Short mmCIF file of C-alpha atoms in Angstrom, two decimals:
data_model
loop_
_atom_site.label_atom_id
_atom_site.label_comp_id
_atom_site.label_asym_id
_atom_site.label_seq_id
_atom_site.Cartn_x
_atom_site.Cartn_y
_atom_site.Cartn_z
CA UNK I 6 86.42 69.15 123.71
CA UNK I 7 82.43 69.35 122.95
CA UNK I 8 81.17 67.28 119.62
CA UNK I 9 81.95 67.64 116.42
CA UNK I 10 81.03 70.55 114.65
CA UNK I 11 81.13 70.08 110.65
CA UNK I 12 82.42 72.48 107.98
CA UNK I 13 80.08 72.83 105.13
CA UNK I 14 81.85 74.69 102.72
CA UNK I 15 79.79 76.96 99.70
CA UNK I 16 82.75 78.75 98.04
CA UNK I 17 82.33 77.70 94.34
CA UNK I 18 77.54 78.59 95.06
CA UNK I 19 77.67 81.66 97.12
CA UNK I 20 81.40 82.89 96.94
CA UNK I 21 80.74 82.35 93.41
CA UNK I 22 78.85 85.31 93.27
CA UNK I 23 81.19 87.60 94.73
CA UNK I 24 81.67 90.42 91.96
CA UNK I 25 84.70 89.80 89.41
CA UNK I 26 84.46 85.80 89.95
CA UNK I 27 83.70 83.30 87.54
CA UNK I 28 85.05 79.72 88.03
CA UNK I 29 85.19 77.44 85.24
CA UNK I 30 84.40 73.50 85.60
CA UNK I 31 88.06 72.95 85.89
CA UNK I 32 88.43 75.11 89.10
CA UNK I 33 85.50 74.17 90.55
CA UNK I 34 87.03 70.40 90.66
CA UNK I 35 90.53 71.90 91.88
CA UNK I 36 88.87 73.85 94.48
CA UNK I 37 86.93 70.20 95.27
CA UNK I 38 89.68 67.94 95.37
CA UNK I 39 91.35 71.03 97.35
CA UNK I 40 88.98 71.19 99.98
CA UNK I 41 88.78 67.36 100.48
CA UNK I 42 92.01 66.75 101.02
CA UNK I 43 92.24 69.59 103.59
CA UNK I 44 89.34 67.39 105.40
CA UNK I 45 85.85 69.87 104.51
CA UNK I 46 83.57 68.05 105.32
CA UNK I 47 80.69 69.20 102.59
CA UNK I 48 81.69 70.91 99.66
CA UNK I 49 78.20 73.01 97.95
CA UNK I 50 79.21 71.98 94.18
CA UNK I 51 76.53 74.72 92.92
CA UNK I 52 72.76 75.01 91.64
CA UNK I 53 72.84 72.07 88.67
CA UNK I 54 69.25 73.33 87.42
CA UNK I 55 70.39 77.14 86.84
CA UNK I 56 73.60 76.48 83.74
CA UNK I 57 74.88 73.45 81.70
CA UNK I 58 78.29 74.48 83.71
CA UNK I 59 77.00 73.42 87.29
CA UNK I 60 75.19 70.62 85.62
CA UNK I 61 78.42 69.22 83.45
CA UNK I 62 80.34 69.75 87.14
CA UNK I 63 78.09 67.25 89.27
CA UNK I 64 78.98 64.55 86.59
CA UNK I 65 82.38 65.17 86.69
CA UNK I 66 82.97 65.43 90.24
CA UNK I 67 81.26 61.76 90.96
CA UNK I 68 84.27 60.35 89.19
CA UNK I 69 86.72 62.13 92.18
CA UNK I 70 88.19 60.46 95.18
CA UNK I 71 87.12 62.81 97.95
CA UNK I 72 87.37 60.47 101.33
CA UNK I 73 85.12 61.41 103.69
CA UNK I 74 84.20 64.72 102.60
CA UNK I 75 80.56 64.81 100.80
CA UNK I 76 79.36 67.30 98.01
CA UNK I 77 76.15 68.45 97.99
CA UNK I 78 73.52 69.85 95.37
CA UNK I 79 72.05 73.25 95.88
CA UNK I 80 68.45 74.49 94.64
CA UNK I 81 65.05 75.94 96.28
CA UNK I 82 61.96 74.69 97.30
CA UNK I 83 59.07 73.68 94.62
CA UNK I 84 57.56 75.90 93.15
CA UNK I 85 54.56 77.50 94.55
CA UNK I 86 52.50 76.30 91.70
CA UNK I 87 54.28 73.07 90.65
CA UNK I 88 53.89 69.66 92.92
CA UNK I 89 57.47 68.41 93.82
CA UNK I 90 57.02 66.05 91.90
CA UNK I 91 56.99 67.42 88.69
CA UNK I 92 59.77 70.28 89.51
CA UNK I 93 61.84 71.03 87.30
CA UNK I 94 64.68 72.11 89.53
CA UNK I 95 64.29 69.60 92.23
CA UNK I 96 64.31 66.53 88.94
CA UNK I 97 67.55 68.30 88.58
CA UNK I 98 68.84 68.42 92.49
CA UNK I 99 67.94 63.99 91.98
CA UNK I 100 69.86 63.74 88.61
CA UNK I 101 72.59 65.25 89.69
CA UNK I 102 73.31 62.81 92.30
CA UNK I 103 74.92 63.86 95.31
CA UNK I 104 73.72 62.03 98.57
CA UNK I 105 73.11 65.28 100.23
CA UNK I 106 70.83 67.90 98.74
CA UNK I 107 70.54 71.25 100.55
CA UNK I 108 67.72 73.65 99.91
CA UNK I 109 66.45 76.77 100.51
CA UNK I 110 63.44 78.30 101.27
CA UNK I 111 61.83 81.42 102.92
CA UNK I 112 61.63 82.02 106.56
CA UNK I 113 60.48 85.44 106.56
CA UNK I 114 56.47 86.43 106.52
CA UNK I 115 57.55 89.71 104.66
CA UNK I 116 59.20 87.72 102.18
CA UNK I 117 56.70 85.24 101.82
CA UNK I 118 54.16 87.29 101.28
CA UNK I 119 56.21 90.75 99.64
CA UNK I 120 57.97 88.67 97.48
CA UNK I 121 56.93 85.09 96.50
CA UNK I 122 53.25 86.97 96.62
CA UNK I 123 52.04 83.30 98.14
CA UNK I 124 50.48 82.51 101.44
CA UNK I 125 52.15 81.15 104.26
CA UNK I 126 50.62 77.76 104.69
CA UNK I 127 51.39 77.32 100.47
CA UNK I 128 54.61 78.76 101.79
CA UNK I 129 54.82 75.84 104.37
CA UNK I 130 53.33 73.02 102.48
CA UNK I 131 55.93 74.34 99.50
CA UNK I 132 58.76 73.75 102.22
CA UNK I 133 57.45 70.53 103.42
CA UNK I 134 56.82 68.94 100.03
CA UNK I 135 60.26 69.62 99.00
CA UNK I 136 62.18 68.07 101.47
CA UNK I 137 59.50 65.06 102.01
CA UNK I 138 60.51 64.07 98.06
CA UNK I 139 63.96 64.99 99.04
CA UNK I 140 63.72 62.16 101.48
CA UNK I 141 61.96 59.83 99.74
CA UNK I 142 64.55 59.18 97.38
CA UNK I 143 67.16 58.97 99.69
CA UNK I 144 68.84 61.85 100.08
CA UNK I 145 70.01 63.50 103.58
CA UNK I 146 68.70 66.81 102.93
CA UNK I 147 70.18 70.53 104.87
CA UNK I 148 67.10 73.25 104.68
CA UNK I 149 68.27 76.64 104.33
CA UNK I 150 65.83 78.81 106.45
CA UNK I 151 66.15 82.01 103.98
CA UNK I 152 66.16 84.92 106.00
CA UNK I 153 65.44 83.19 109.45
CA UNK I 154 66.95 85.97 111.68
CA UNK I 155 65.13 88.41 110.20
CA UNK I 156 62.34 86.47 109.74
CA UNK I 157 62.02 85.81 113.80
CA UNK I 158 62.02 89.40 114.54
CA UNK I 159 59.36 89.80 112.54
CA UNK I 160 57.11 86.75 113.17
CA UNK I 161 58.92 84.43 115.25
CA UNK I 162 56.21 81.97 115.32
CA UNK I 163 56.13 81.91 111.61
CA UNK I 164 59.21 81.32 111.45
CA UNK I 165 59.60 78.46 113.49
CA UNK I 166 56.63 76.85 111.68
CA UNK I 167 58.62 77.13 108.37
CA UNK I 168 61.91 75.10 110.48
CA UNK I 169 59.17 72.92 111.56
CA UNK I 170 57.99 71.84 108.05
CA UNK I 171 61.14 70.67 107.32
CA UNK I 172 61.84 68.71 110.46
CA UNK I 173 58.36 67.22 110.68
CA UNK I 174 59.12 65.96 106.33
CA UNK I 175 62.30 64.42 107.69
CA UNK I 176 65.22 67.07 106.76
CA UNK I 177 68.41 66.29 108.54
CA UNK I 178 69.84 69.63 108.98
CA UNK I 179 67.85 73.44 109.79
CA UNK I 180 70.53 75.98 108.71
CA UNK I 181 69.20 79.67 110.26
CA UNK I 182 70.29 82.16 107.52
CA UNK I 183 71.59 86.04 108.22
CA UNK I 184 71.13 85.93 104.56
CA UNK I 185 71.37 89.88 104.94
CA UNK I 186 74.28 90.03 107.49
CA UNK I 187 72.81 92.04 109.56
CA UNK I 188 72.27 90.57 112.72
CA UNK I 189 74.60 91.23 116.14
CA UNK I 190 76.72 88.27 118.09
CA UNK I 191 74.31 88.54 121.28
CA UNK I 192 70.63 88.03 118.47
CA UNK I 193 72.63 85.30 117.05
CA UNK I 194 72.84 83.15 120.12
CA UNK I 195 69.91 84.62 121.83
CA UNK I 196 67.49 83.21 118.55
CA UNK I 197 69.65 80.07 118.14
CA UNK I 198 69.11 78.87 121.29
CA UNK I 199 65.48 79.69 121.79
CA UNK I 200 65.43 77.49 118.43
CA UNK I 201 66.79 74.65 120.13
CA UNK I 202 64.35 74.42 122.56
CA UNK I 203 61.60 73.87 120.04
CA UNK I 204 63.36 71.75 117.01
CA UNK I 205 65.14 68.18 117.71
CA UNK I 206 66.78 68.52 114.78
CA UNK I 207 70.56 69.17 114.23
CA UNK I 208 71.36 73.28 113.49
CA UNK I 209 73.49 75.11 111.04
CA UNK I 210 74.36 78.71 110.74
CA UNK I 211 75.24 81.17 107.44
CA UNK I 212 76.20 84.27 107.96
CA UNK I 213 76.89 86.95 105.75
CA UNK I 214 79.26 89.47 106.49
CA UNK I 215 77.71 92.88 105.72
CA UNK I 216 78.39 94.29 109.67
CA UNK I 217 81.83 92.50 109.72
CA UNK I 218 80.51 89.98 111.93
CA UNK I 219 79.85 86.75 109.73
CA UNK I 220 82.80 84.85 111.61
CA UNK I 221 81.53 86.16 115.06
CA UNK I 222 78.22 85.46 114.71
CA UNK I 223 79.00 82.15 113.44
CA UNK I 224 80.90 81.16 116.44
CA UNK I 225 78.01 82.60 118.69
CA UNK I 226 75.86 80.09 116.92
CA UNK I 227 78.16 77.37 117.71
CA UNK I 228 78.16 78.67 121.82
CA UNK I 229 74.49 78.08 121.43
CA UNK I 230 74.22 75.47 119.82
CA UNK I 231 74.60 74.61 116.46
CA UNK I 232 76.65 72.25 114.64
CA UNK I 233 77.30 72.96 110.91
CA UNK I 234 78.94 76.21 109.86
CA UNK I 235 78.30 76.80 106.22
CA UNK I 236 81.02 79.73 104.82
CA UNK I 237 83.98 80.26 102.28
CA UNK I 238 87.26 80.45 101.83
CA UNK I 239 88.61 83.44 102.56
CA UNK I 240 84.71 84.90 103.05
CA UNK I 241 84.38 85.49 99.31
CA UNK I 242 80.75 85.93 98.02
CA UNK I 243 78.07 88.70 97.19
CA UNK I 244 78.63 92.08 98.53
CA UNK I 245 80.68 92.09 101.63
CA UNK I 246 80.77 88.56 101.46
CA UNK I 247 80.85 85.57 103.94
CA UNK I 248 81.73 83.77 106.47
CA UNK I 249 84.96 83.13 106.45
CA UNK I 250 86.11 79.73 106.89
CA UNK I 251 90.38 80.15 107.00
CA UNK I 252 89.52 82.19 110.21
CA UNK I 253 86.44 80.20 111.65
CA UNK I 254 88.85 76.90 111.60
CA UNK I 255 91.66 77.79 114.03
CA UNK I 256 88.90 80.20 115.91
CA UNK I 257 87.02 76.76 116.43
CA UNK I 258 90.01 74.44 117.17
CA UNK I 259 91.97 76.22 119.27
CA UNK I 260 90.30 79.30 120.55
CA UNK I 261 86.85 77.13 121.82
CA UNK I 262 89.04 73.94 121.32
CA UNK I 263 85.93 72.38 119.18
CA UNK I 264 86.34 68.93 117.62
CA UNK I 265 86.71 69.80 113.95
CA UNK I 266 88.07 67.75 111.38
CA UNK I 267 90.09 69.88 108.54
CA UNK I 268 92.06 70.55 112.20
CA UNK I 269 94.08 67.72 111.83
CA UNK I 270 95.36 69.28 108.40
CA UNK I 271 95.70 73.10 110.30
CA UNK I 272 99.55 73.68 108.96
CA UNK I 273 97.69 73.59 105.79
CA UNK I 274 95.80 76.35 106.23
CA UNK I 275 97.11 79.50 104.81
CA UNK I 276 98.66 76.93 101.59
CA UNK I 277 94.68 76.36 100.94
CA UNK I 278 93.76 80.11 101.56
CA UNK I 279 96.31 81.26 98.83
CA UNK I 280 95.55 78.55 96.50
CA UNK I 281 92.22 78.82 96.40
CA UNK I 282 92.94 82.55 96.19
CA UNK I 283 95.27 81.86 92.86
CA UNK I 284 92.55 80.00 91.49
CA UNK I 285 89.57 82.58 92.39
CA UNK I 286 92.37 84.68 89.97
CA UNK I 287 92.48 87.13 93.41
CA UNK I 288 94.93 89.20 94.97
CA UNK I 289 95.89 86.87 98.80
CA UNK I 290 94.34 89.47 101.61
CA UNK I 291 97.85 90.25 103.30
CA UNK I 292 96.28 91.58 106.35
CA UNK I 293 94.09 88.29 106.67
CA UNK I 294 93.82 86.63 110.24
CA UNK I 295 95.63 83.56 110.79
CA UNK I 296 96.70 83.72 106.97
CA UNK I 297 97.99 86.90 105.85
CA UNK I 298 101.58 87.58 105.09
CA UNK I 299 101.48 90.62 107.67
CA UNK I 300 99.28 87.91 110.07
CA UNK I 301 102.59 87.63 112.10
CA UNK I 302 104.65 90.80 111.01
CA UNK I 303 106.10 93.31 113.42
CA UNK I 304 107.01 96.95 112.43
CA UNK I 305 108.04 98.36 115.70
CA UNK I 306 111.25 97.75 117.64
CA UNK I 307 110.16 97.21 120.34
CA UNK I 308 107.57 94.45 119.76
CA UNK I 309 110.41 93.17 117.47
CA UNK I 310 112.42 92.49 120.52
CA UNK I 311 110.05 91.31 122.63
CA UNK I 312 109.48 88.09 120.52
CA UNK I 313 112.56 87.37 120.19
CA UNK I 314 112.53 86.65 123.84
CA UNK I 315 109.29 85.61 123.67
CA UNK I 316 107.17 85.04 120.68
CA UNK I 317 103.70 84.35 122.91
CA UNK I 318 104.59 88.67 123.71
CA UNK I 319 103.53 89.56 120.75
CA UNK I 320 101.66 86.45 119.02
CA UNK I 321 98.41 85.05 119.90
CA UNK I 322 99.58 81.77 118.44
CA UNK I 323 102.74 80.15 117.00
CA UNK I 324 102.33 80.57 113.15
CA UNK I 325 103.48 77.78 112.51
CA UNK I 326 100.17 76.02 113.65
CA UNK I 327 98.47 77.22 110.35
CA UNK I 328 101.73 76.70 107.98
CA UNK I 329 102.08 80.46 108.62
CA UNK I 330 105.45 82.52 109.27
CA UNK I 331 106.98 85.27 111.39
CA UNK I 332 108.00 88.34 109.26
CA UNK I 333 110.28 91.16 110.83
CA UNK I 334 109.69 94.67 108.94
CA UNK I 335 112.39 96.66 108.26
CA UNK I 336 111.47 100.80 108.40
CA UNK I 337 112.59 104.08 110.36
CA UNK I 338 110.85 102.87 113.38
CA UNK I 339 112.88 99.37 113.42
CA UNK I 340 115.55 99.22 115.69
CA UNK I 341 118.63 97.51 115.94
CA UNK I 342 116.79 94.12 116.90
CA UNK I 343 114.35 94.05 113.85
CA UNK I 344 117.32 94.96 111.78
CA UNK I 345 119.26 92.07 113.03
CA UNK I 346 116.45 89.59 113.37
CA UNK I 347 115.29 90.13 109.18
CA UNK I 348 119.43 90.28 108.34
CA UNK I 349 119.21 86.26 109.69
CA UNK I 350 116.04 85.62 108.22
CA UNK I 351 117.65 86.52 104.84
CA UNK I 352 120.71 84.21 106.26
CA UNK I 353 122.82 87.97 106.34
CA UNK I 354 125.09 88.60 108.91
CA UNK I 355 125.59 92.14 110.19
CA UNK I 356 128.38 91.68 112.53
CA UNK I 357 129.35 94.80 114.08
CA UNK I 358 127.61 96.91 111.49
CA UNK I 359 124.51 96.98 113.25
CA UNK I 360 124.30 100.60 113.99
CA UNK I 361 125.72 101.66 110.88
CA UNK I 362 123.13 99.51 108.93
CA UNK I 363 120.12 101.01 110.63
CA UNK I 364 121.16 104.60 109.80
CA UNK I 365 121.61 103.79 106.48
CA UNK I 366 117.82 102.24 106.87
CA UNK I 367 116.50 105.25 108.86
CA UNK I 368 118.02 107.45 106.68
CA UNK I 369 116.70 105.66 103.53
CA UNK I 370 113.30 105.79 104.70
CA UNK I 371 113.60 109.42 105.11
CA UNK I 372 113.94 110.72 101.43
CA UNK I 373 111.80 108.27 100.69
CA UNK I 374 112.37 104.66 100.18
CA UNK I 375 110.36 102.21 101.77
CA UNK I 376 111.92 98.84 102.92
CA UNK I 377 108.58 96.66 104.00
CA UNK I 378 108.63 95.37 100.70
CA UNK I 379 111.66 96.25 99.64
CA UNK I 380 113.94 92.88 100.81
CA UNK I 381 116.49 93.46 97.85
CA UNK I 382 117.17 96.66 98.87
CA UNK I 383 117.29 95.93 102.56
CA UNK I 384 119.07 93.07 101.81
CA UNK I 385 122.04 95.77 99.80
CA UNK I 386 122.45 98.17 102.49
CA UNK I 387 123.74 94.86 105.04
CA UNK I 388 126.16 94.04 101.84
CA UNK I 389 127.26 97.42 101.61
CA UNK I 390 128.22 97.32 105.05
CA UNK I 391 130.10 93.73 104.76
CA UNK I 392 134.36 94.27 105.21
CA UNK I 393 134.91 93.15 101.78
CA UNK I 394 132.50 94.68 99.67
CA UNK I 395 133.69 95.77 96.42
CA UNK I 396 131.10 97.68 94.05
CA UNK I 397 130.50 94.53 90.70
CA UNK I 398 130.25 97.76 88.95
CA UNK I 399 130.13 101.85 89.10
CA UNK I 400 127.79 104.04 86.43
CA UNK I 401 129.92 107.05 85.03
CA UNK I 402 127.06 108.47 83.20
CA UNK I 403 123.50 107.57 82.30
CA UNK I 404 121.56 110.06 79.97
CA UNK I 405 117.86 109.12 78.36
CA UNK I 406 116.28 111.29 75.51
CA UNK I 407 113.01 110.86 73.68
CA UNK I 408 113.08 110.36 70.33
CA UNK I 409 110.36 111.12 67.36
CA UNK I 410 111.40 110.07 63.65
CA UNK I 411 109.20 111.13 60.73
CA UNK I 412 106.50 108.17 60.55
CA UNK I 413 107.57 106.69 63.57
CA UNK I 414 105.98 106.27 67.44
CA UNK I 415 107.61 108.48 69.59
CA UNK I 416 110.95 106.50 71.17
CA UNK I 417 113.51 106.67 73.63
CA UNK I 418 117.26 106.68 73.77
CA UNK I 419 119.25 105.60 76.67
CA UNK I 420 123.03 105.76 77.25
CA UNK I 421 125.20 104.43 79.68
CA UNK I 422 128.97 104.89 80.38
CA UNK I 423 129.95 101.60 82.98
CA UNK I 424 133.24 100.96 84.88
CA UNK I 425 134.28 97.31 85.46
CA UNK I 426 137.51 96.28 87.29
CA UNK I 427 138.71 100.00 85.64
CA UNK I 428 137.05 98.88 81.95
CA UNK I 429 134.88 101.51 80.98
CA UNK I 430 132.05 100.76 78.52
CA UNK I 431 129.51 102.85 76.49
CA UNK I 432 126.57 101.58 75.28
CA UNK I 433 123.28 103.21 73.58
CA UNK I 434 119.77 101.62 73.47
CA UNK I 435 116.94 102.32 72.21
CA UNK I 436 113.00 101.17 73.46
CA UNK I 437 109.52 102.37 73.72
CA UNK I 438 109.63 103.67 76.92
CA UNK I 439 112.52 105.44 79.10
CA UNK I 440 112.70 102.81 82.00
CA UNK I 441 113.00 100.40 79.32
CA UNK I 442 115.57 102.05 76.88
CA UNK I 443 118.16 102.56 80.62
CA UNK I 444 117.29 98.25 81.06
CA UNK I 445 118.57 97.66 77.88
CA UNK I 446 121.74 100.29 78.08
CA UNK I 447 122.40 98.92 81.75
CA UNK I 448 122.60 95.29 80.47
CA UNK I 449 124.39 95.98 77.41
CA UNK I 450 126.96 97.80 79.12
CA UNK I 451 127.69 95.03 81.91
CA UNK I 452 127.40 92.11 79.47
CA UNK I 453 130.62 91.37 78.58
CA UNK I 454 131.59 90.92 82.19
CA UNK I 455 128.76 89.55 83.54
CA UNK I 456 126.40 87.66 80.69
CA UNK I 457 123.83 85.95 83.70
CA UNK I 458 121.90 89.56 83.90
CA UNK I 459 120.44 89.03 80.72
CA UNK I 460 118.34 85.74 83.01
CA UNK I 461 116.69 88.72 84.86
CA UNK I 462 113.64 89.27 83.96
CA UNK I 463 111.65 92.53 84.98
CA UNK I 464 108.53 91.05 86.61
CA UNK I 465 106.48 94.03 88.24
CA UNK I 466 107.16 97.75 87.89
CA UNK I 467 104.81 100.42 90.46
CA UNK I 468 105.02 103.96 90.53
CA UNK I 469 103.78 105.72 94.04
CA UNK I 470 103.49 109.83 94.21
CA UNK I 471 104.03 110.67 97.78
CA UNK I 472 103.04 114.35 98.06
CA UNK I 473 100.70 114.61 95.00
CA UNK I 474 100.13 117.95 96.42
CA UNK I 475 103.47 119.48 94.85
CA UNK I 476 102.24 118.76 91.25
CA UNK I 477 105.05 118.10 88.89
CA UNK I 478 107.66 118.82 91.48
CA UNK I 479 106.23 115.69 93.75
CA UNK I 480 108.59 113.20 95.18
CA UNK I 481 108.03 109.37 93.19
CA UNK I 482 109.11 106.35 94.02
CA UNK I 483 109.33 103.38 92.24
CA UNK I 484 108.92 99.54 93.38
CA UNK I 485 110.58 96.94 90.69
CA UNK I 486 110.62 93.22 91.10
CA UNK I 487 112.45 91.28 89.50
CA UNK I 488 113.08 86.95 89.04
CA UNK I 489 115.88 84.73 88.02
CA UNK I 490 113.83 81.04 87.42
CA UNK I 491 112.43 80.52 91.25
CA UNK I 492 114.59 83.25 92.71
CA UNK I 493 112.77 86.62 93.26
CA UNK I 494 113.64 90.27 94.58
CA UNK I 495 112.84 93.63 95.30
CA UNK I 496 113.98 96.77 95.06
CA UNK I 497 112.92 100.77 95.25
CA UNK I 498 114.06 103.79 94.26
CA UNK I 499 112.99 107.45 94.94
CA UNK I 500 113.37 111.20 93.31
CA UNK I 501 111.83 114.21 92.14
CA UNK I 502 112.85 112.45 88.82
CA UNK I 503 110.97 109.17 87.74
CA UNK I 504 113.58 108.22 85.34
CA UNK I 505 116.39 108.41 88.14
CA UNK I 506 114.45 106.43 90.63
CA UNK I 507 113.47 104.04 87.72
CA UNK I 508 117.11 103.88 87.02
CA UNK I 509 118.00 103.64 91.42
CA UNK I 510 116.12 100.35 91.73
CA UNK I 511 117.13 98.98 88.20
CA UNK I 512 120.88 99.55 90.02
CA UNK I 513 120.35 98.62 92.89
CA UNK I 514 118.66 95.33 91.41
CA UNK I 515 121.24 94.42 89.20
CA UNK I 516 124.04 94.86 91.77
CA UNK I 517 122.17 92.47 94.27
CA UNK I 518 122.06 89.67 92.06
CA UNK I 519 125.81 90.11 90.75
CA UNK I 520 126.40 90.17 94.62
CA UNK I 521 124.22 87.11 95.35
CA UNK I 522 126.60 85.27 92.66
CA UNK I 523 130.22 86.57 93.90
CA UNK I 524 129.21 85.31 97.77
CA UNK I 525 127.75 81.81 96.02
CA UNK I 526 131.47 82.00 94.28
CA UNK I 527 129.37 81.69 90.94
CA UNK I 528 130.31 82.32 87.71
CA UNK I 529 128.88 84.66 86.11
CA UNK I 530 127.94 82.89 82.43
CA UNK I 531 123.79 82.44 81.71
CA UNK I 532 122.28 80.46 84.04
CA UNK I 533 119.25 79.91 81.05
CA UNK I 534 121.74 79.25 77.98
CA UNK I 535 121.17 76.20 76.10
#
């Protein structure tokens, strides 16, 4: 195992530049504590001179117990027409009172001359003056060399001179930035190898993901000698994002055998990824490496059967190492092994009905039902094959009509005739839409027999047109999620009639809930009743 690699998180600054993200101070403090507990070495909290929110964050972050994790303030080298001692944003960095300060400076001759409209020497003096001031005030200094790889290609001698200016002033880290995200791993490796022969200061990498190579480039940098990796949780950031620390950590620890402090809590990785997504108000990426819901999902029957015999046959690591789990998907591609395994994961004994259930699933998928994301519908198919299965109710009639009364908005009226234990009940319900009306009518009809259904909340409803080229005759798939307390389940319905598809999904949801209660021997009274 080689010397330690330090993880530098910039979720709160660079990650916040992603479109649609705006962290509150409370959000930033929650993420800071979460990442510190996880073992991230450096957390870049923001730019204290740029806005009052970041200034408040640094004041409040000082009150947190972060263990060995260090919070960093971010800023830039002094303005060209200022002295470092009188530069407002450098003063703001010092006022943040962080032990580590990161400053970004130009390392591209083109940017110095065309963007800053300054001379090359003026830029070198700005770098040196800024670093020297921060070191004089006792700070650990990280120098981010912006556009370094592009600058090295334009004028390698000048790009190196920028690093040497920071080094001569006492910088503790020289971080090479692939700011436009356009470099390839072999370029990163070659350039960093060359740089390490010219400077003695520790090297870091800051990669952007514009070519989908930020993780690969960061790993190449480590192979070339970099000891600090900058990135964000889940790779969030401006444009296409930053290097994803969630992917980098297990790659470093498990694949490259690098010493990384956060690897001690690697089993918390999936939880950390999802918590940051939640705080950022982003849906987790189900296809994310290591931590995605589908990262260890097996759909093909041969794959699932092989994994049952030997997990390494189709899994590059044990999912538990990163706090994730194996998922056996059910679809028309599934063999009996998939179905048996999925039933076992749900605590169901499929018994001798394995082939019958397999055929039922293939028929359901053939008519448009997708059971991958509808475990409730799959579970219902399995339960209906149990020797002691008895339908908890049957629907004799279900009708919906739209009404428009004078002076009122259009309403929907649903009538439902339901039979339970030979007793028929006819009810009617009115609502703003047809699906809501059906739901109310069914609940009213079933309530005398199963009062517990009033506890069910429909938490999500999605519609997908499967064959839009058929226009108004297209097949519609309806997916619903229902919840009771902490329990949730998903069911689907499919038909050329959206009302019929919705009714199928609703009826499946209600039946499954009642069957689960019957299995537990529970009564049918209100669960949430006072």
